[in-house]
XYZ file of C-alpha atoms in Angstrom:
771
model
C -41.817 61.744 67.083
C -40.809 60.611 63.548
C -43.061 59.063 60.961
C -42.595 55.450 60.024
C -42.483 56.289 56.388
C -39.416 58.330 56.790
C -37.586 55.481 58.395
C -38.655 53.212 55.659
C -37.297 55.653 53.120
C -33.745 55.455 54.370
C -31.989 52.199 53.498
C -30.527 50.089 56.230
C -26.851 50.406 55.868
C -26.225 48.334 58.945
C -27.282 45.145 57.195
C -24.286 42.889 56.826
C -23.293 42.058 53.354
C -21.977 38.806 52.137
C -18.381 38.594 53.265
C -17.457 37.424 49.815
C -18.809 40.599 48.218
C -17.683 43.196 50.830
C -14.073 44.068 51.138
C -12.402 44.511 54.492
C -11.818 48.081 55.695
C -15.127 49.379 54.380
C -17.567 47.864 56.932
C -20.362 50.329 57.771
C -21.212 51.221 61.285
C -24.658 50.747 62.767
C -27.105 53.498 62.002
C -27.843 56.042 64.655
C -31.387 56.388 63.405
C -32.548 53.103 64.932
C -35.703 53.564 67.074
C -35.029 53.890 70.752
C -37.966 51.713 71.816
C -35.888 48.775 70.725
C -38.528 47.508 68.383
C -37.032 44.905 66.157
C -36.858 45.650 62.452
C -37.304 43.059 59.866
C -34.154 41.370 58.557
C -34.729 42.438 54.963
C -34.746 46.073 54.121
C -36.842 47.222 51.252
C -34.964 49.075 48.615
C -35.468 52.735 48.014
C -38.045 53.687 45.541
C -36.839 54.655 42.202
C -35.317 58.100 42.225
C -36.207 60.501 39.543
C -32.810 61.204 38.217
C -30.871 60.787 35.044
C -29.406 57.379 34.409
C -25.920 57.108 35.716
C -23.241 57.059 33.143
C -20.861 54.230 33.929
C -17.387 55.304 34.809
C -15.129 53.025 32.778
C -11.666 53.241 31.271
C -11.650 54.829 27.809
C -12.204 52.500 24.920
C -8.978 51.427 23.311
C -8.336 52.851 19.866
C -5.726 51.965 17.267
C -3.324 54.840 16.933
C -1.523 55.568 13.718
C 1.859 53.953 13.542
C 4.653 56.458 13.931
C 6.940 56.850 10.995
C 9.874 57.769 13.210
C 10.855 58.131 16.837
C 9.924 61.808 16.965
C 6.438 61.194 15.505
C 5.728 58.419 18.030
C 6.656 60.672 20.945
C 4.259 63.462 19.974
C 1.399 61.078 19.267
C 1.719 59.375 22.676
C 1.807 62.699 24.560
C -1.232 64.013 22.735
C -3.250 60.832 23.248
C -2.417 60.603 26.974
C -3.357 64.256 27.572
C -6.611 63.820 25.747
C -7.554 60.661 27.699
C -6.678 62.250 31.093
C -8.818 65.359 30.409
C -11.790 63.250 29.306
C -11.548 61.007 32.376
C -11.324 63.967 34.739
C -14.327 65.605 33.163
C -16.431 62.449 33.383
C -15.421 61.879 37.013
C -16.476 65.379 38.010
C -19.793 65.116 36.231
C -20.599 61.744 37.786
C -19.789 63.060 41.220
C -22.226 65.905 40.807
C -24.977 63.597 39.614
C -24.429 61.230 42.526
C -24.682 63.970 45.097
C -27.806 65.313 43.529
C -29.413 61.910 43.542
C -28.716 61.293 47.196
C -30.209 64.604 48.418
C -33.930 64.347 49.306
C -35.796 67.584 48.926
C -36.885 69.086 52.319
C -36.198 65.910 54.118
C -32.758 66.924 55.218
C -34.036 70.130 56.702
C -36.400 68.220 58.924
C -33.715 65.805 59.930
C -31.286 68.568 60.665
C -33.875 70.355 62.767
C -34.598 67.229 64.666
C -31.076 65.942 65.086
C -28.488 68.319 63.648
C -25.467 66.562 64.991
C -26.528 63.089 64.014
C -27.591 64.229 60.489
C -24.346 65.912 59.695
C -22.414 62.927 60.812
C -24.785 60.629 59.042
C -24.571 62.704 55.827
C -20.864 62.480 55.767
C -21.100 58.759 56.326
C -23.682 58.379 53.579
C -21.704 60.460 51.159
C -18.530 58.613 51.946
C -20.273 55.256 51.702
C -22.045 56.080 48.433
C -18.922 57.519 46.830
C -16.581 54.843 48.089
C -16.618 52.951 44.772
C -16.007 56.077 42.753
C -13.254 57.218 45.019
C -11.585 53.862 44.596
C -11.936 54.202 40.839
C -10.505 57.748 41.104
C -7.513 56.439 42.965
C -7.030 53.804 40.320
C -7.247 56.425 37.609
C -4.743 58.619 39.389
C -2.425 55.697 39.754
C -2.949 54.852 36.078
C -2.261 58.452 35.186
C 0.956 58.386 37.163
C 1.869 55.138 35.476
C 1.133 56.551 32.061
C 3.137 59.658 32.863
C 6.012 57.377 33.753
C 5.561 55.519 30.455
C 5.562 58.816 28.593
C 8.737 59.838 30.343
C 10.313 56.473 29.597
C 9.156 56.659 25.981
C 10.605 60.132 25.629
C 13.850 58.863 27.077
C 13.817 55.904 24.680
C 13.133 58.234 21.755
C 15.984 60.443 22.789
C 18.207 57.392 23.066
C 17.129 56.121 19.661
C 17.735 59.535 18.120
C 21.203 59.511 19.623
C 21.794 56.009 18.301
C 20.576 57.029 14.819
C 22.992 59.929 14.815
C 25.754 57.605 15.938
C 24.887 55.087 13.193
C 24.952 57.841 10.578
C 28.376 58.852 11.705
C 29.542 55.248 11.691
C 28.015 54.717 8.243
C 29.869 57.658 6.780
C 33.094 56.340 8.269
C 32.290 52.777 7.097
C 31.565 53.930 3.503
C 34.970 55.507 3.289
C 36.527 52.361 4.752
C 34.570 50.153 2.308
C 35.745 52.219 -0.655
C 39.322 51.771 0.512
C 38.736 48.020 0.941
C 37.260 47.775 -2.581
C 40.307 49.468 -3.974
C 42.506 47.027 -2.107
C 40.505 44.055 -3.375
C 40.705 45.300 -6.982
C 44.400 45.773 -6.613
C 44.709 42.282 -5.152
C 42.835 40.803 -8.097
C 44.990 42.689 -10.570
C 48.116 41.462 -8.858
C 46.726 37.914 -8.738
C 45.911 37.998 -12.454
C 49.322 39.404 -13.216
C 50.910 36.702 -11.094
C 48.876 34.018 -12.896
C 49.873 35.390 -16.280
C 53.478 35.527 -15.253
C 53.225 31.992 -13.888
C 51.489 30.762 -17.060
C 54.009 32.412 -19.334
C 56.777 31.049 -17.192
C 55.314 27.552 -17.616
C 55.900 27.726 -21.378
C 59.547 28.411 -20.691
C 59.977 25.999 -17.810
C 58.473 23.041 -19.713
C 61.440 22.892 -22.089
C 63.869 21.256 -19.676
C 61.460 18.540 -18.562
C 60.394 17.663 -22.098
C 63.990 17.577 -23.284
C 64.985 15.162 -20.522
C 62.034 12.841 -21.192
C 62.470 12.674 -24.977
C 66.252 12.232 -24.849
C 66.395 9.803 -21.956
C 67.325 6.134 -22.534
C 64.230 4.150 -23.373
C 62.361 7.216 -24.637
C 61.010 5.090 -27.479
C 58.778 3.329 -24.950
C 56.915 6.586 -24.321
C 54.960 6.135 -27.549
C 53.129 3.174 -26.012
C 51.573 5.250 -23.200
C 49.022 8.011 -22.905
C 51.624 10.363 -21.437
C 53.099 10.679 -24.915
C 49.876 12.339 -26.039
C 50.203 14.846 -23.199
C 53.742 15.646 -24.329
C 52.482 16.286 -27.859
C 49.710 18.528 -26.548
C 52.087 20.557 -24.401
C 54.585 20.920 -27.239
C 51.820 22.210 -29.500
C 50.786 24.728 -26.846
C 54.362 25.919 -26.284
C 54.998 26.323 -30.013
C 51.748 28.247 -30.436
C 52.670 30.512 -27.485
C 56.085 31.325 -28.883
C 54.597 32.053 -32.304
C 51.935 34.331 -30.781
C 54.487 36.228 -28.639
C 57.522 36.806 -30.830
C 58.552 39.869 -28.767
C 59.043 37.845 -25.585
C 62.551 37.204 -24.387
C 64.304 34.367 -26.305
C 61.009 33.467 -28.020
C 62.702 32.589 -31.302
C 65.250 30.351 -29.597
C 62.618 28.538 -27.555
C 60.449 28.133 -30.651
C 63.251 26.401 -32.535
C 63.966 24.101 -29.606
C 60.315 23.191 -29.138
C 59.962 22.436 -32.856
C 63.037 20.256 -32.616
C 61.444 18.371 -29.716
C 58.236 17.956 -31.717
C 60.198 16.482 -34.610
C 61.962 14.169 -32.178
C 58.668 13.012 -30.669
C 57.095 12.393 -34.079
C 60.141 10.438 -35.176
C 59.870 8.238 -32.073
C 56.227 7.576 -32.893
C 56.982 6.796 -36.538
C 59.762 4.380 -35.631
C 57.651 2.720 -32.942
C 54.650 2.233 -35.222
C 56.778 0.907 -38.091
C 58.515 -1.561 -35.756
C 55.128 -2.689 -34.483
C 53.917 -3.332 -38.056
C 57.112 -5.197 -38.950
C 56.750 -7.541 -35.983
C 53.169 -8.303 -36.992
C 54.092 -8.713 -40.675
C 56.806 -11.245 -39.952
C 54.222 -13.442 -38.261
C 51.237 -12.896 -40.583
C 53.138 -13.252 -43.873
C 54.552 -16.644 -42.897
C 51.106 -17.949 -42.030
C 49.577 -16.640 -45.280
C 52.280 -18.327 -47.347
C 51.889 -21.550 -45.410
C 48.153 -21.901 -46.146
C 46.408 -22.379 -49.486
C 42.845 -21.807 -48.323
C 41.419 -18.492 -49.509
C 39.148 -18.161 -46.465
C 42.043 -18.814 -44.094
C 44.194 -16.297 -45.908
C 41.425 -13.723 -45.695
C 41.001 -14.328 -41.957
C 44.746 -13.927 -41.384
C 45.130 -10.877 -43.618
C 42.262 -8.927 -42.075
C 40.888 -10.375 -38.856
C 44.144 -11.527 -37.245
C 46.138 -8.564 -38.560
C 43.642 -6.051 -37.160
C 43.579 -7.781 -33.774
C 47.376 -7.762 -33.462
C 47.688 -4.126 -34.518
C 45.039 -2.888 -32.081
C 46.600 -4.796 -29.178
C 49.038 -1.904 -28.808
C 46.223 0.457 -27.970
C 48.456 3.225 -26.615
C 50.643 3.269 -29.722
C 47.644 3.173 -32.078
C 45.900 5.946 -30.121
C 48.987 8.174 -30.388
C 49.246 7.469 -34.128
C 45.572 8.323 -34.572
C 46.080 11.533 -32.633
C 48.923 12.612 -34.922
C 46.921 11.773 -38.052
C 43.792 13.547 -36.804
C 45.913 16.612 -36.030
C 46.394 17.189 -39.754
C 43.363 15.443 -41.367
C 39.666 15.323 -40.556
C 37.420 12.259 -40.765
C 37.178 12.461 -44.593
C 40.907 13.045 -45.019
C 40.648 16.768 -45.742
C 43.655 18.809 -44.546
C 43.293 20.809 -41.324
C 45.387 23.986 -41.582
C 47.558 24.617 -38.544
C 50.893 25.895 -37.369
C 52.348 22.384 -37.141
C 50.579 20.898 -40.174
C 53.811 20.211 -42.047
C 55.318 18.273 -39.124
C 52.216 16.139 -38.565
C 51.431 15.563 -42.248
C 54.988 14.461 -42.979
C 54.807 11.910 -40.160
C 51.332 10.774 -41.307
C 52.572 10.249 -44.878
C 55.527 8.201 -43.584
C 53.189 6.077 -41.462
C 50.900 5.550 -44.463
C 53.880 4.546 -46.564
C 55.077 2.017 -43.984
C 51.577 0.609 -43.660
C 51.189 0.312 -47.461
C 54.539 -1.480 -47.761
C 53.587 -3.977 -45.067
C 50.155 -4.669 -46.539
C 51.506 -5.040 -50.061
C 54.208 -7.448 -48.853
C 51.840 -9.535 -46.731
C 49.116 -9.797 -49.371
C 51.391 -10.423 -52.347
C 50.587 -14.164 -52.462
C 46.882 -13.322 -52.579
C 47.190 -10.675 -55.289
C 49.432 -12.934 -57.362
C 46.870 -15.693 -57.061
C 44.142 -13.333 -58.346
C 46.308 -12.429 -61.364
C 46.960 -16.057 -62.160
C 43.271 -16.863 -62.027
C 42.513 -13.893 -64.289
C 45.013 -14.940 -66.934
C 43.702 -18.473 -66.821
C 40.096 -17.275 -67.318
C 41.128 -15.143 -70.290
C 42.560 -18.174 -72.038
C 39.906 -20.702 -71.092
C 36.684 -18.714 -71.208
C 36.658 -15.201 -72.739
C 38.119 -11.812 -72.017
C 34.856 -10.135 -71.008
C 33.942 -12.710 -68.347
C 37.499 -12.796 -67.005
C 37.550 -9.000 -66.709
C 34.220 -8.964 -64.866
C 35.392 -11.530 -62.305
C 38.688 -9.730 -61.790
C 36.958 -6.389 -61.208
C 34.597 -7.951 -58.647
C 37.526 -9.534 -56.797
C 39.466 -6.254 -56.751
C 36.434 -4.311 -55.490
C 35.868 -6.720 -52.608
C 39.520 -6.663 -51.568
C 39.631 -2.887 -51.858
C 36.579 -2.536 -49.621
C 38.150 -4.801 -47.007
C 41.332 -2.750 -47.118
C 39.383 0.505 -46.717
C 37.505 -0.909 -43.700
C 40.739 -2.077 -42.063
C 42.422 1.276 -42.735
C 39.513 3.171 -41.129
C 39.628 1.030 -37.976
C 43.373 1.443 -37.517
C 43.799 5.124 -38.384
C 40.271 6.419 -37.602
C 39.855 8.250 -40.941
C 38.118 7.393 -44.215
C 39.876 9.310 -47.001
C 37.513 10.488 -49.727
C 38.375 11.557 -53.260
C 40.045 14.958 -53.082
C 42.234 16.753 -55.610
C 43.929 18.836 -52.906
C 47.604 17.797 -52.901
C 47.685 18.147 -49.090
C 44.772 15.759 -48.507
C 45.087 12.246 -47.152
C 43.756 10.886 -50.460
C 46.615 12.547 -52.329
C 49.096 11.133 -49.799
C 47.723 7.607 -50.284
C 47.593 8.000 -54.056
C 51.357 8.400 -54.149
C 51.712 4.884 -52.690
C 51.444 2.978 -55.986
C 51.565 -0.667 -54.993
C 50.200 -3.864 -56.465
C 47.490 -3.959 -53.815
C 44.252 -2.225 -54.798
C 42.752 0.231 -52.302
C 40.562 3.344 -52.359
C 43.293 5.626 -53.674
C 45.132 3.065 -55.812
C 42.929 1.677 -58.598
C 45.642 1.794 -61.250
C 46.460 -1.949 -60.839
C 42.974 -2.795 -62.141
C 43.443 -0.767 -65.315
C 47.022 -1.952 -65.707
C 45.896 -5.571 -65.607
C 42.921 -5.093 -67.930
C 44.601 -2.888 -70.517
C 46.659 -5.494 -72.440
C 43.704 -7.889 -72.528
C 41.250 -5.235 -73.746
C 43.663 -3.881 -76.340
C 43.904 -7.350 -77.857
C 40.120 -7.795 -77.779
C 37.500 -6.493 -80.150
C 36.059 -3.037 -79.642
C 32.643 -4.527 -78.960
C 34.095 -6.451 -76.001
C 35.441 -3.229 -74.521
C 32.066 -1.539 -74.961
C 30.240 -4.472 -73.384
C 32.564 -4.410 -70.368
C 32.091 -0.667 -69.839
C 28.355 -1.002 -70.145
C 28.354 -3.802 -67.567
C 30.476 -1.782 -65.119
C 28.131 1.203 -65.360
C 24.972 -0.868 -64.951
C 26.399 -3.004 -62.136
C 27.940 -0.329 -59.901
C 26.649 3.073 -60.978
C 22.946 2.298 -61.396
C 20.856 0.759 -58.633
C 17.675 -1.212 -59.165
C 14.466 0.381 -57.937
C 14.099 -2.257 -55.176
C 17.792 -2.384 -54.242
C 18.849 -0.741 -50.989
C 21.930 1.427 -50.846
C 24.620 -0.082 -48.593
C 28.086 0.984 -47.521
C 29.553 -1.455 -50.022
C 27.432 -0.133 -52.899
C 28.378 3.448 -52.038
C 32.047 2.522 -51.922
C 31.846 0.663 -55.248
C 29.995 3.597 -56.809
C 32.828 6.002 -55.941
C 35.487 3.495 -56.963
C 33.795 2.834 -60.311
C 33.445 6.526 -61.082
C 37.181 7.058 -60.620
C 38.051 3.873 -62.503
C 35.988 4.952 -65.516
C 37.043 8.583 -65.551
C 40.734 8.053 -64.882
C 41.394 4.823 -66.778
C 38.628 3.037 -68.635
C 37.141 5.935 -70.587
C 40.543 7.145 -71.869
C 41.346 3.535 -72.762
C 38.070 3.206 -74.647
C 38.518 6.534 -76.421
C 41.944 5.423 -77.617
C 40.456 2.169 -78.850
C 37.798 4.081 -80.784
C 40.389 6.438 -82.223
C 42.396 3.472 -83.476
C 39.296 1.847 -84.936
C 38.237 5.088 -86.660
C 41.645 5.391 -88.257
C 41.658 1.745 -89.301
C 38.076 1.361 -90.591
C 37.214 4.884 -91.828
C 40.188 7.167 -92.365
C 42.523 4.697 -94.115
C 39.987 2.546 -95.936
C 40.390 2.525 -99.712
C 37.253 3.374 -101.739
C 36.552 0.540 -104.168
C 34.405 1.033 -107.323
C 31.976 -1.666 -106.182
C 31.212 0.251 -102.992
C 30.153 3.364 -104.939
C 27.032 1.764 -106.393
C 23.662 2.279 -104.753
C 21.898 -1.056 -104.380
C 18.195 -1.379 -103.586
C 17.097 -1.193 -99.964
C 17.002 -4.600 -98.267
C 14.061 -5.451 -95.986
C 13.118 -1.793 -95.665
C 16.270 -0.961 -93.654
C 17.368 2.534 -94.668
C 21.068 1.939 -94.040
C 21.193 -1.414 -95.875
C 22.307 0.196 -99.156
C 24.561 2.842 -97.596
C 28.284 2.944 -98.241
C 30.333 0.517 -96.064
C 32.140 3.422 -94.429
C 28.801 4.981 -93.424
C 27.611 1.662 -92.058
C 30.794 1.329 -90.013
C 30.332 4.873 -88.713
C 26.807 3.972 -87.562
C 28.140 0.872 -85.825
C 30.781 2.903 -84.023
C 28.184 5.449 -82.917
C 25.965 2.661 -81.588
C 28.830 1.007 -79.683
C 29.935 4.303 -78.209
C 26.421 4.999 -77.019
C 26.340 1.557 -75.406
C 29.644 2.049 -73.584
C 29.278 5.672 -72.489
C 26.649 7.615 -70.510
C 24.566 10.216 -72.308
C 26.679 12.983 -70.774
C 29.505 11.906 -73.094
C 27.409 11.958 -76.265
C 29.270 15.127 -77.235
C 32.631 13.434 -76.801
C 35.401 14.224 -79.316
C 35.209 10.600 -80.427
C 31.659 11.096 -81.753
C 32.599 14.116 -83.794
C 35.734 12.412 -85.058
C 33.564 9.601 -86.380
C 31.350 12.132 -88.161
C 34.254 14.184 -89.396
C 36.217 11.260 -90.842
C 33.072 9.824 -92.431
C 32.387 13.143 -94.167
C 35.922 13.187 -95.543
C 35.535 9.617 -96.801
C 32.223 10.478 -98.509
C 33.808 13.478 -100.168
C 36.558 11.271 -101.557
C 33.924 8.911 -102.934
C 31.984 11.833 -104.424
C 35.111 13.067 -106.173
C 35.592 9.679 -107.836
C 31.957 9.642 -108.974
C 32.206 13.143 -110.413
C 35.268 12.135 -112.379
C 32.844 10.242 -114.636
C 31.929 12.771 -117.331
C 28.813 10.953 -118.455
C 25.693 13.053 -118.998
C 23.714 10.879 -116.604
C 26.271 9.145 -114.296
C 25.256 6.092 -112.349
C 25.095 6.387 -109.474
C 24.275 10.066 -109.257
C 27.078 11.723 -107.178
C 24.688 14.140 -105.489
C 22.147 11.432 -104.733
C 24.994 9.266 -103.350
C 25.989 12.079 -100.981
C 22.396 12.791 -99.962
C 21.810 9.130 -99.181
C 24.909 8.615 -97.008
C 24.884 12.016 -95.334
C 21.237 11.622 -94.352
C 22.004 8.211 -92.861
C 24.923 9.683 -90.919
C 22.928 12.683 -89.754
C 20.083 10.453 -88.596
C 22.502 8.311 -86.576
C 24.052 11.403 -84.985
C 20.670 12.824 -83.964
C 19.708 9.428 -82.576
C 22.849 9.437 -80.436
C 22.133 12.902 -79.042
C 18.550 12.054 -78.053
C 19.423 8.607 -76.672
C 17.777 6.305 -79.233
C 20.618 4.695 -81.146
C 19.980 1.381 -82.883
C 22.449 -0.685 -84.817
C 20.097 -1.056 -87.805
C 17.190 1.407 -87.672
C 14.303 0.454 -89.941
C 13.954 3.972 -91.289
C 15.312 7.460 -90.867
C 12.964 8.245 -87.989
C 14.486 11.689 -87.501
C 14.276 12.814 -91.129
C 11.637 15.475 -90.390
C 13.835 17.039 -87.739
C 16.826 16.973 -90.083
C 14.811 18.466 -92.931
C 13.513 21.257 -90.702
C 17.074 21.995 -89.645
C 17.980 22.512 -93.304
C 15.239 25.252 -93.536
C 13.363 24.101 -96.678
C 10.886 26.971 -96.328
C 13.658 29.342 -97.433
C 14.796 27.275 -100.376
C 12.918 29.233 -103.010
C 14.802 32.396 -102.090
C 18.015 30.393 -101.714
C 17.662 28.870 -105.184
C 16.817 32.215 -106.708
C 19.808 33.838 -105.013
C 22.199 31.110 -106.188
C 20.841 31.127 -109.737
C 21.050 34.926 -109.829
C 24.651 34.878 -108.645
C 24.052 36.815 -105.413
C 24.766 33.759 -103.183
C 27.538 31.169 -103.250
C 27.177 27.447 -102.772
C 28.506 27.744 -99.237
C 31.717 27.609 -97.365
C 32.190 23.857 -97.864
C 32.772 22.864 -101.472
C 33.677 19.360 -102.474
C 36.985 20.342 -103.972
C 38.057 22.443 -101.028
C 37.011 19.860 -98.475
C 38.850 17.044 -100.181
C 42.192 18.783 -100.040
C 45.037 16.917 -98.340
C 45.119 19.451 -95.529
C 41.767 18.141 -94.277
C 42.862 14.578 -93.584
C 42.878 12.789 -90.272
C 46.342 13.945 -89.381
C 45.233 17.558 -89.321
C 42.392 16.963 -86.859
C 44.390 16.669 -83.612
C 46.145 19.971 -84.294
C 42.874 21.890 -84.367
C 40.962 23.250 -81.451
C 38.577 20.617 -80.154
C 35.604 22.959 -79.878
C 36.213 24.086 -83.439
C 36.292 20.458 -84.609
C 32.971 19.755 -82.942
C 31.388 22.837 -84.447
C 32.885 22.116 -87.873
C 31.583 18.547 -87.891
C 27.975 19.596 -87.324
C 28.072 22.578 -89.606
C 29.932 20.759 -92.315
C 27.449 17.912 -92.334
C 24.502 20.314 -92.681
C 26.263 22.381 -95.323
C 27.193 19.366 -97.418
C 23.604 18.162 -97.272
C 22.382 21.529 -98.549
C 24.945 21.562 -101.339
C 24.138 18.024 -102.440
C 20.381 18.671 -102.319
C 20.784 21.879 -104.292
C 22.992 20.268 -106.925
C 20.648 17.288 -107.278
C 17.472 19.388 -107.449
C 19.041 21.907 -109.853
C 20.090 19.247 -112.337
C 16.781 17.447 -112.228
C 14.863 20.705 -112.243
C 16.656 21.610 -115.484
C 15.755 18.197 -116.926
C 12.118 18.666 -115.913
C 11.910 22.108 -117.526
C 13.567 20.780 -120.697
C 11.108 17.868 -120.847
C 8.148 20.189 -120.342
C 9.338 22.626 -123.009
C 9.993 19.812 -125.547
C 13.567 20.869 -126.060
C 15.428 19.047 -128.812
C 17.349 16.055 -127.551
C 15.547 16.074 -124.212
C 13.594 13.121 -122.922
C 9.904 13.276 -122.511
C 8.417 14.380 -119.217
C 7.090 10.905 -118.533
C 10.466 9.287 -119.168
C 12.236 11.875 -117.071
C 9.850 11.435 -114.151
C 10.098 7.658 -114.425
C 13.873 7.770 -114.347
C 13.768 10.083 -111.325
C 11.358 7.762 -109.517
C 13.574 4.763 -110.178
C 16.643 6.501 -108.776
C 14.812 7.780 -105.699
C 13.109 4.458 -104.987
C 16.404 2.625 -105.355
C 18.145 4.957 -102.940
C 15.236 5.497 -100.509
C 13.022 2.440 -100.896
C 10.399 2.188 -98.186
C 10.870 5.841 -97.230
C 8.144 7.779 -99.072
C 8.652 10.852 -96.925
C 12.222 11.314 -98.183
C 11.148 10.755 -101.791
C 8.306 13.260 -101.497
C 10.532 15.939 -99.959
C 13.175 15.588 -102.660
C 10.551 15.770 -105.411
C 9.136 18.871 -103.806
C 12.584 20.427 -103.726
C 13.045 19.580 -107.434
C 9.764 21.301 -108.298
C 10.808 24.381 -106.293
C 14.136 24.520 -108.085
C 12.466 24.087 -111.491
C 10.023 26.893 -110.686
C 12.888 29.117 -109.602
C 14.695 28.463 -112.886
C 11.605 29.339 -114.898
C 11.127 32.590 -113.024
C 14.744 33.566 -113.445
C 14.572 32.784 -117.151
C 11.401 34.841 -117.517
C 13.064 37.787 -115.733
C 16.047 37.596 -118.060
C 13.720 37.510 -121.102
C 11.955 40.644 -119.933
C 15.233 42.433 -119.528
């Protein structure tokens, strides 16, 4: 009835599948199309031939995509709703389209009509079975999708509820925040007020402390045994608190009872400082009573030195609390170099410091008196047995060493090193008032006091040698000598010793020598003659007073640094020498001879040139006791301006110029003696000495050249009674060579000046003849 090919076309759905791959509840029933003849079909059913249909699009869940992150709860809600709606519509559309394609694929063209005509009931039933069986997988997937859709709808509803809840919470938080901000502002105000009150309470408590401290400090400083406080560190705290209280009362004078509390605190400070002063002085006295006995008992210098410095320092520093409190008081008014530190309580502290210094100086002077007396005895013995210069050198060395030891000990005990200071409030000034026999940094007067009587009895050269040695030994260092603390200390000590004592002493010695050897020396006739030069030394035939002046200049240059070359002593030497030469010139001019011997003008030129040369040598640092020649004559001659002498001579001869402010007669008046010099202004004396020396040289040169120029013109003109030119020139040469032997430059310059003067006389005479 039916063709075999048809049966082969329909797959055998009755074949049992692998139980592992077929789920329960979907087992297919046996096919009703099995042949009735009971012929047995093969176990394996051939698959259907490939259907000509479009490839089936797999029905799968939509591919997951990354949605944009919502910025807020409301944005997230709308995005989720839109995405879920879009996915549901796409899935529904795909499911419908797949269903249509599946049905179309399963329908065989014209075959169903035949089957339905042959077996209508079986075909309808079989079609439903086939459709149900073929769509079973898709129906299951549809159910899953519907369930997923319901689940997603529930998630959307839950998300919307969560968004609503979050929105409500956000609104609640905003309300709470507004309330919290107001509460925070109120809390900040309360905290600020609390801080203000706390600060005010602290200030009140601090201010109250400055008032409340008075009773406690008063009880401690006035209690029995209060003097023992100075040995402990607590005493320093008391001093610090008293300083703070005094400063507070001074800074707040408008506070209640501030003036009264200030006076009471200052009284307590005075009390505390007095306790410290008494305690430190008692400590020094106890040490002194022990040390002084041991120093007297021994005769060894090394043992005495060890007791006076090593043992004394050890015993003083044993009371470390007392020494520390004394150092604190001293450092409250002086710095490390002893300079004053201005402060409100400076007067209280400085007064106590000065009293402590005084007590210390008394103790040291008393303990070391055997040692200082021994040094004086040795010095006096050396003066008698050896010589004054060597004894003075040894004494100065000994004093310097002891002074350095004292300065080191003082610095270790009081923690300051006073330096030279002219401020009357400085520590140096306070120590300088303690004039004891013991030499220390601020008390060098005992050295000068000891040396003065010996040096006054010695020659001036000895004094100059000693000063030169002091300067070279302690002020000038060798190029290979290292600078040490001792050399620095000796340098400062020497500078003060010279400036304050030795230089004034030396100046007084020179003043006395000038008066004795220049001002009050009588001019003898034998000294007025000009002898020939000896051994080519220019000053060998000078007047004895001029020679002595040169010696004094040389000694002064040896004793003093170049900075003192313009000292009043130098100009006094020059000034008194000029006066002495003017007195000698007056005696020579009293001889009315036509051709006096020696020539007064030549005598003045000779001695004044020697003096001027020595003065210039002193100023430029090349002084010699006996210079071979006037090495500075060219400089002196240029100073006298010889290039202007022709006009000068013509002006003097014509009567338009005078001979100068310094004439011999005016200068030799009694008013210009040595007694008048101190009454004059010192600067004027210095200026007068230089100017007077130059002016007298010009006058003497003019007078000498004028007289010899007249003689030369008379000899040339053959005037009656005049000598011949040859005789006149010979006489002039003899005089010049006698006065300036071995100095051709001086002779040539004077001859040139004579020729200039003679020419000037001839011209003036010719002008008068024309008139």
